Coordinates of C-alpha atoms and ligand atoms in Angstrom, one line a residue:
M1 CA 14.9 22.3 1.9
S2 CA 18.1 24.1 1.4
A3 CA 21.1 23.0 0.1
E4 CA 22.9 23.0 2.5
H5 CA 20.4 21.7 5.2
Q6 CA 20.0 18.6 2.9
S7 CA 24.0 18.1 2.9
R8 CA 24.1 17.7 6.6
T9 CA 22.1 13.9 5.9
V10 CA 23.8 11.1 5.5
E11 CA 24.3 9.4 2.6
R12 CA 22.7 6.9 2.4
L13 CA 19.2 8.9 3.2
R14 CA 19.8 11.7 1.0
P15 CA 18.0 10.3 -2.5
F16 CA 15.0 10.2 -0.2
A17 CA 15.9 13.8 1.7
S18 CA 12.9 15.4 -0.1
T19 CA 9.1 13.3 -1.8
I20 CA 7.6 14.3 -5.1
F21 CA 4.6 13.3 -2.8
A22 CA 5.5 17.1 -1.0
E23 CA 5.8 18.0 -3.9
M24 CA 3.1 17.9 -5.7
T25 CA 0.5 18.5 -2.4
A26 CA 2.3 21.9 -2.0
L27 CA 1.5 22.9 -5.8
A28 CA -2.2 21.3 -5.0
V29 CA -2.3 23.9 -1.4
A30 CA -0.7 26.3 -3.7
K31 CA -3.4 26.2 -6.6
G32 CA -6.0 25.5 -5.0
A33 CA -6.1 22.4 -7.4
V34 CA -8.0 19.1 -6.5
N35 CA -5.8 16.6 -4.6
L36 CA -5.5 12.7 -6.4
G37 CA -2.3 13.1 -6.0
Q38 CA -1.6 12.2 -2.1
G39 CA -3.8 9.0 -1.1
F40 CA -5.2 9.5 1.7
P41 CA -9.5 9.3 2.2
D42 CA -11.3 12.4 3.0
T43 CA -14.3 10.6 5.8
D44 CA -13.9 9.5 8.3
G45 CA -13.8 5.4 9.3
P46 CA -16.4 3.3 11.1
E47 CA -18.0 5.4 14.1
S48 CA -18.1 3.1 16.6
M49 CA -14.4 2.4 15.9
L50 CA -13.4 5.7 16.5
E51 CA -16.3 6.1 19.8
A52 CA -13.7 2.9 21.1
A53 CA -10.6 5.4 20.2
R54 CA -12.3 8.0 22.9
D55 CA -13.6 5.5 25.2
A56 CA -10.0 4.2 25.3
I57 CA -9.4 7.6 26.8
S58 CA -11.6 8.2 29.2
Q59 CA -11.1 4.9 31.3
G60 CA -7.3 5.3 30.9
L61 CA -5.4 3.3 28.6
N62 CA -3.0 6.0 27.6
Q63 CA 0.5 4.6 28.8
Y64 CA 2.5 2.5 27.1
S65 CA 1.3 -1.0 26.3
P66 CA 2.8 -4.0 26.3
G67 CA 5.4 -4.5 23.3
P68 CA 3.9 -6.5 21.4
G69 CA 1.1 -5.2 21.2
M70 CA -2.3 -5.1 23.5
P71 CA -3.0 -8.2 23.4
V72 CA -6.7 -7.3 23.1
L73 CA -5.7 -7.0 19.0
R74 CA -3.2 -9.1 18.5
H75 CA -6.4 -11.8 19.4
A76 CA -8.4 -9.6 17.0
I77 CA -6.0 -9.4 14.0
A78 CA -5.1 -13.3 14.4
A79 CA -9.3 -14.0 14.4
D80 CA -9.4 -12.0 11.3
R81 CA -7.2 -13.4 10.1
A82 CA -8.5 -16.8 10.8
R83 CA -12.0 -15.8 10.1
R84 CA -11.2 -14.4 6.4
F85 CA -8.1 -17.1 5.2
G86 CA -7.5 -19.7 7.6
T87 CA -4.7 -19.2 8.6
E88 CA -3.5 -19.7 12.8
Y89 CA -0.9 -17.6 13.9
D90 CA -0.3 -17.7 17.3
P91 CA -0.5 -13.9 18.9
D92 CA 1.6 -14.0 21.9
A93 CA 4.5 -14.9 20.0
Q94 CA 3.5 -15.1 15.7
V95 CA 2.0 -11.5 15.6
L96 CA 3.3 -8.1 16.7
V97 CA 1.8 -4.7 16.3
T98 CA 3.8 -1.3 15.0
V99 CA 3.0 2.2 14.2
G100 CA 2.1 1.3 10.7
A101 CA 2.5 -0.1 7.8
T102 CA 5.6 1.8 7.5
E103 CA 7.0 0.4 10.7
A104 CA 6.7 -3.1 10.7
I105 CA 8.5 -3.3 6.8
A106 CA 11.3 -0.8 9.2
A107 CA 11.9 -3.5 11.7
T108 CA 11.7 -6.1 8.7
V109 CA 14.3 -4.8 6.9
L110 CA 16.9 -3.7 9.8
G111 CA 16.2 -7.0 11.5
L112 CA 15.7 -9.2 9.2
V113 CA 18.7 -8.3 6.0
E114 CA 22.2 -7.7 7.3
P115 CA 23.6 -4.7 5.9
G116 CA 25.4 -5.4 2.5
E117 CA 23.3 -8.1 1.8
E118 CA 19.9 -7.9 -1.6
V119 CA 16.8 -7.1 -0.8
L120 CA 14.6 -6.9 -4.1
L121 CA 12.0 -4.9 -4.6
I122 CA 9.4 -5.7 -7.5
E123 CA 9.0 -2.3 -9.6
P124 CA 6.8 0.5 -9.4
Y125 CA 7.0 0.4 -5.5
Y126 CA 5.8 2.1 -2.6
D127 CA 8.4 4.5 -2.0
S128 CA 9.9 3.8 2.0
Y129 CA 10.8 0.0 0.9
A130 CA 13.1 1.9 -0.9
A131 CA 14.9 3.6 2.8
A132 CA 13.7 1.3 4.6
V133 CA 17.2 -1.2 2.8
A134 CA 18.7 2.3 2.8
L135 CA 18.1 2.4 6.2
A136 CA 19.3 -1.4 6.7
G137 CA 22.8 -0.4 5.0
A138 CA 20.6 -2.8 2.7
K139 CA 21.4 -2.7 -1.6
R140 CA 18.1 -3.0 -3.5
T141 CA 17.8 -4.9 -7.2
T142 CA 14.7 -4.3 -9.1
V143 CA 12.7 -6.5 -11.1
P144 CA 9.6 -4.7 -13.4
L145 CA 5.8 -5.0 -14.0
V146 CA 4.8 -5.5 -16.8
A147 CA 2.2 -4.9 -19.8
E148 CA -0.1 -7.1 -19.5
G149 CA -3.6 -6.9 -20.9
A150 CA -5.8 -4.1 -19.2
G151 CA -3.1 -3.8 -16.7
F152 CA 0.0 -5.4 -15.1
A153 CA 1.9 -8.3 -14.9
V154 CA 5.6 -9.8 -13.0
D155 CA 7.9 -10.2 -15.1
L156 CA 8.9 -13.4 -13.5
D157 CA 11.6 -14.3 -15.8
A158 CA 13.2 -11.4 -14.3
L159 CA 12.5 -11.9 -11.4
E160 CA 14.2 -15.7 -11.0
R161 CA 17.4 -14.2 -13.1
A162 CA 17.8 -11.5 -10.2
I163 CA 18.4 -13.8 -7.2
G164 CA 21.9 -13.6 -6.8
P165 CA 23.9 -14.7 -3.9
H166 CA 23.7 -12.4 -1.6
T167 CA 19.7 -12.0 -2.1
K168 CA 18.7 -11.9 1.1
L169 CA 14.6 -11.1 1.1
L170 CA 12.1 -10.7 -1.3
I171 CA 9.0 -7.8 -1.0
V172 CA 6.1 -8.1 -2.9
N173 CA 2.7 -5.7 -2.0
S174 CA -0.2 -7.0 -3.4
P175 CA -2.9 -5.2 -3.8
H176 CA -0.7 -3.5 -5.5
N177 CA 0.3 -0.3 -4.4
P178 CA 0.5 2.4 -7.2
T179 CA -1.3 -0.1 -10.4
G180 CA -3.4 -1.0 -8.7
T181 CA -2.4 -4.8 -9.9
V182 CA -4.3 -7.3 -8.2
L183 CA -1.6 -10.4 -8.6
T184 CA -3.4 -13.7 -9.4
R185 CA -2.7 -17.4 -8.1
V186 CA -1.1 -17.7 -10.7
E187 CA 1.8 -15.4 -10.2
L188 CA 1.7 -15.4 -6.5
T189 CA 2.0 -19.2 -6.9
R190 CA 5.5 -19.4 -8.6
I191 CA 6.6 -16.7 -6.8
A192 CA 5.5 -18.6 -3.9
E193 CA 8.2 -21.8 -6.0
I194 CA 10.7 -19.1 -6.5
A195 CA 11.4 -18.3 -3.1
C196 CA 11.5 -21.4 -2.4
E197 CA 14.2 -22.3 -4.7
H198 CA 16.7 -19.8 -3.4
D199 CA 15.5 -19.8 0.6
L200 CA 14.7 -16.1 0.3
L201 CA 12.5 -14.1 3.7
V202 CA 9.3 -12.4 2.2
L203 CA 7.6 -9.7 3.1
T204 CA 3.9 -9.0 1.5
D205 CA 2.5 -5.6 2.3
E206 CA -1.1 -5.9 2.4
V207 CA -2.4 -2.6 3.5
Y208 CA -5.1 -3.1 0.8
E209 CA -6.1 -6.4 1.6
R210 CA -9.9 -5.9 1.1
L211 CA -10.2 -3.1 -1.3
V212 CA -10.4 -5.9 -4.1
F213 CA -12.7 -4.4 -6.8
D214 CA -14.7 -6.4 -10.1
A215 CA -14.0 -5.7 -13.7
P216 CA -14.3 -1.7 -14.2
Q217 CA -17.5 -1.1 -15.6
L218 CA -16.6 2.1 -17.4
G219 CA -18.9 4.6 -19.8
H220 CA -20.5 6.4 -17.1
S221 CA -21.3 10.3 -18.0
A222 CA -18.5 12.0 -15.4
G223 CA -18.8 13.0 -11.8
S224 CA -21.8 10.9 -12.0
T225 CA -21.5 7.9 -8.9
P226 CA -22.6 5.0 -11.2
A227 CA -25.3 3.1 -8.8
F228 CA -24.5 1.5 -5.7
S229 CA -25.3 -2.2 -7.4
G230 CA -21.9 -3.8 -6.2
H231 CA -21.2 -7.4 -8.6
S232 CA -22.0 -7.4 -12.0
A233 CA -23.0 -9.9 -14.3
G234 CA -20.2 -11.9 -16.1
S235 CA -16.9 -10.2 -14.2
T236 CA -14.8 -11.5 -12.8
P237 CA -14.4 -9.6 -9.4
A238 CA -10.2 -9.8 -8.4
L239 CA -9.9 -12.2 -5.1
H240 CA -6.8 -11.7 -2.7
V241 CA -4.6 -14.1 -1.6
P242 CA -2.3 -12.9 1.9
L243 CA 1.4 -15.5 0.3
C244 CA 1.5 -16.9 3.2
T245 CA -0.7 -19.5 2.3
L246 CA 1.1 -20.8 -0.5
P247 CA 2.9 -24.0 0.0
G248 CA 6.2 -23.5 1.7
M249 CA 5.3 -19.7 2.8
F250 CA 3.9 -19.3 5.9
E251 CA 8.1 -20.6 7.3
R252 CA 9.5 -17.3 5.6
T253 CA 6.7 -14.6 5.5
V254 CA 6.7 -11.2 7.0
T255 CA 2.6 -10.3 6.3
V256 CA 2.3 -6.5 7.3
S257 CA -1.1 -5.1 7.5
S258 CA -2.7 -1.5 8.7
A259 CA -5.4 -0.4 9.7
A260 CA -5.0 2.2 7.7
K261 CA -6.6 2.3 4.5
T262 CA -9.0 -0.7 5.8
F263 CA -9.9 2.2 8.1
N264 CA -10.1 5.7 6.7
A265 CA -7.3 5.5 9.7
T266 CA -4.0 6.7 8.2
G267 CA -3.5 8.7 10.9
W268 CA -3.8 6.2 13.4
K269 CA -0.9 4.8 11.9
T270 CA -1.5 1.1 14.3
G271 CA 0.1 -1.8 12.3
W272 CA 1.4 -4.5 12.0
A273 CA 4.0 -8.1 11.4
L274 CA 2.6 -12.0 11.2
G275 CA 4.6 -14.6 10.8
P276 CA 6.4 -17.2 12.0
A277 CA 7.7 -16.7 15.9
E278 CA 11.7 -17.0 14.3
L279 CA 10.9 -14.2 12.5
I280 CA 8.3 -11.7 14.5
S281 CA 11.2 -11.6 17.7
A282 CA 13.8 -10.2 14.4
V283 CA 10.9 -7.3 14.0
R284 CA 10.2 -7.0 17.4
A285 CA 13.8 -6.5 18.1
A286 CA 14.3 -3.7 15.6
K287 CA 10.4 -1.9 17.0
Q288 CA 12.0 -1.8 20.3
F289 CA 14.6 0.6 19.6
M290 CA 12.5 2.5 16.8
T291 CA 8.8 3.5 18.8
F292 CA 8.6 1.1 21.5
V293 CA 5.5 0.9 21.0
G294 CA 2.2 3.0 19.0
G295 CA -0.5 4.9 20.3
T296 CA -2.7 2.8 22.8
P297 CA -6.3 4.0 22.9
F298 CA -6.1 3.4 19.2
Q299 CA -5.4 -0.9 20.1
P300 CA -8.5 -1.3 21.2
A301 CA -10.7 0.4 18.7
V302 CA -8.9 -1.4 16.3
A303 CA -9.6 -4.6 17.9
H304 CA -13.3 -3.6 18.6
A305 CA -13.1 -2.6 14.6
L306 CA -11.9 -6.0 13.1
D307 CA -14.5 -8.3 15.3
H308 CA -17.0 -5.9 14.4
E309 CA -17.4 -3.7 11.0
D310 CA -16.9 -6.6 7.9
A311 CA -20.2 -4.5 7.0
W312 CA -18.5 -1.0 6.8
V313 CA -15.7 -2.3 5.8
E314 CA -17.2 -3.3 2.9
N315 CA -19.9 -0.3 2.0
L316 CA -16.0 1.2 1.7
R317 CA -14.6 -1.7 -1.2
R318 CA -18.2 -1.7 -3.1
G319 CA -17.5 2.2 -2.9
L320 CA -14.3 2.9 -4.0
Q321 CA -14.7 0.4 -6.4
S322 CA -18.0 2.8 -7.8
K323 CA -15.4 5.6 -7.3
R324 CA -12.4 3.6 -9.4
D325 CA -15.1 3.5 -11.9
V326 CA -16.2 7.8 -11.9
L327 CA -12.3 8.3 -12.0
S328 CA -11.1 5.8 -15.3
T329 CA -14.4 7.3 -17.4
A330 CA -13.4 10.6 -16.7
L331 CA -9.7 9.5 -17.3
T332 CA -10.8 7.8 -20.7
K333 CA -12.9 10.8 -21.6
A334 CA -10.0 13.7 -21.2
G335 CA -8.0 11.4 -23.4
L336 CA -5.5 9.5 -21.6
D337 CA -5.1 5.6 -22.0
V338 CA -5.5 4.5 -18.6
K339 CA -5.0 1.3 -16.8
E340 CA -7.2 -1.8 -15.4
S341 CA -7.3 -0.6 -11.4
S342 CA -8.3 -4.0 -9.2
G343 CA -7.5 -3.3 -6.0
T344 CA -6.2 -0.1 -3.6
Y345 CA -7.4 3.6 -3.8
F346 CA -5.1 4.7 -7.1
V347 CA -5.7 3.9 -11.3
C348 CA -2.8 4.9 -13.4
A349 CA -3.3 6.4 -16.5
D350 CA -1.0 7.0 -19.8
V351 CA -0.5 10.7 -20.4
S352 CA 1.4 9.9 -24.1
P353 CA -2.3 9.8 -26.9
L354 CA -2.2 14.0 -24.6
G355 CA 0.9 14.0 -27.3
E356 CA 2.9 13.7 -23.0
T357 CA 6.3 12.8 -23.2
D358 CA 7.0 13.1 -19.2
A359 CA 4.9 12.4 -17.0
L360 CA 6.7 14.5 -14.4
G361 CA 6.3 17.7 -15.9
F362 CA 2.5 16.9 -16.6
C363 CA 1.9 17.0 -13.0
R364 CA 3.9 19.6 -11.8
S365 CA 1.9 22.2 -14.2
L366 CA -2.0 19.9 -14.6
P367 CA -2.9 22.0 -11.1
D368 CA -1.9 25.4 -12.3
R369 CA -3.6 23.9 -16.0
I370 CA -6.9 22.8 -14.3
G371 CA -7.1 23.0 -10.8
V372 CA -5.7 18.8 -9.9
A373 CA -2.8 17.4 -8.8
A374 CA -1.5 13.8 -8.9
V375 CA 2.2 12.8 -9.2
P376 CA 4.5 10.4 -11.6
V377 CA 4.9 6.5 -11.9
T378 CA 8.5 7.3 -12.4
A379 CA 8.2 8.5 -7.8
F380 CA 8.2 4.9 -8.0
V381 CA 10.4 3.3 -9.9
D382 CA 14.5 2.9 -10.2
H383 CA 14.4 3.0 -14.0
P384 CA 12.4 5.1 -15.9
G385 CA 11.8 3.8 -18.8
S386 CA 8.1 2.3 -19.6
W387 CA 7.6 3.8 -17.4
K388 CA 7.9 7.6 -18.2
T389 CA 4.1 8.9 -18.9
L390 CA 2.5 6.9 -16.7
V391 CA 0.6 9.1 -13.9
R392 CA -0.8 7.7 -10.6
F393 CA -4.5 10.0 -9.3
A394 CA -5.7 8.6 -6.0
F395 CA -9.9 8.1 -6.4
C396 CA -10.1 7.5 -2.0
K397 CA -12.4 10.8 -2.3
K398 CA -15.3 11.8 -1.8
D399 CA -18.0 12.0 -4.4
A400 CA -18.4 15.2 -5.2
V401 CA -15.4 15.7 -4.9
L402 CA -14.2 13.5 -7.2
A403 CA -16.9 14.1 -9.9
D404 CA -15.6 18.4 -9.6
A405 CA -12.2 16.8 -10.5
A406 CA -13.8 14.5 -13.1
E407 CA -15.3 17.8 -15.2
R408 CA -11.8 20.2 -14.5
L409 CA -9.8 16.9 -15.9
L410 CA -12.4 18.0 -19.3
A411 CA -10.4 20.6 -20.0
L412 CA -7.1 18.8 -21.0
Ligands
PLP501 C1 0.3 3.4 3.0 C2 0.6 2.6 2.5 C3 1.4 2.3 3.9 C4 1.8 2.5 4.6 O1 0.8 2.2 5.8 P1 1.4 2.9 7.1 O2 -0.3 1.9 8.1 O3 -0.5 3.7 7.0 O4 2.0 3.6 8.0 C5 2.1 1.1 3.0 N1 2.0 0.4 2.0 C6 1.4 0.8 0.9 C7 1.2 -0.3 -0.1 C8 0.8 1.8 1.7 O5 0.3 2.6 0.6

């Protein structure tokens, strides 16, 4: 992008004009590298879901859906949540279908936060949060994840200290992109207490709600997929706890999720927001003038998948768990200090044991050096500090692609 072109961008969006993801993907393409930078799967979702979308088009479901989304999808979303977490949402007043989780996030911030109010983010954070805060003319404050055990935990004292008189909304993402951290019930309980004490609204981004794993099984030879054996004796599987299920949280929480990561359908951009009617109507007020509605034929298809494809999703989860092990093993063999990933598509690793001091420089050179692309975790933070040497790798790729990447990594 030329400097001249960029200078026309409004000031509050200028920091977001270009992203490291686009830069690394362009490098990957130019160098023919295996792209472990961007987090999208390279296989399709359940066949019955794809078929349902084709049927919907054939049957003429090609015009605007109702503003809140098609009833069949809103009912399926509420029923799925009730089945898995015991939460009750009224499909008519408390469920809103959005253009992916991304729109649900932007509309939540735009609909609930006044210009000048503060939004608290836990860093590293998914890049769209800061942009949504900027779109709303609000201010962001961040509190860090900190190293704990083989992974990360929320700095709860910093969280409490960061809350001021203008703090309106806290955004929590678990399972967490980019680190793969799954917040524990103990952490979430304390976050809930803090939110209640300070009367905060909370947005929880739960797009990886189904993709949580058992403790890692490392040591398989790089490039081979471990046996598809599922739970191993003695491991403690991570458990996803929706924040809205904790005491005092239902009335202050907008829960956001999406079909993208659950059903390998990132291109369908079909997501949703759930919450009490007074919050969801605020989200809808913003959403209706951004896009009005999303793609109609995808909605009955996602409803079908929510109703019928639990077994497919469990298979996806187990496959990703094995891929997490394969990539973690390969990165360890390559000499990186691998952090434990308990969910999502991602594992982070510290490159300082290789003598590297800057993850961004490392990622810029990687496609040329060994034919692999990844992204620096500094792309997800305001305060590089302890994140300067951390790199995020995506493992949501075919086994053959990961095996190829594993081999290339050995050249480090
Ligand atoms: C992928 C992702 C999203 C975006 O989801 P869409 O449904 O594609 O908009 C939101 N949050 C996180 C943490 C993600 O990784």
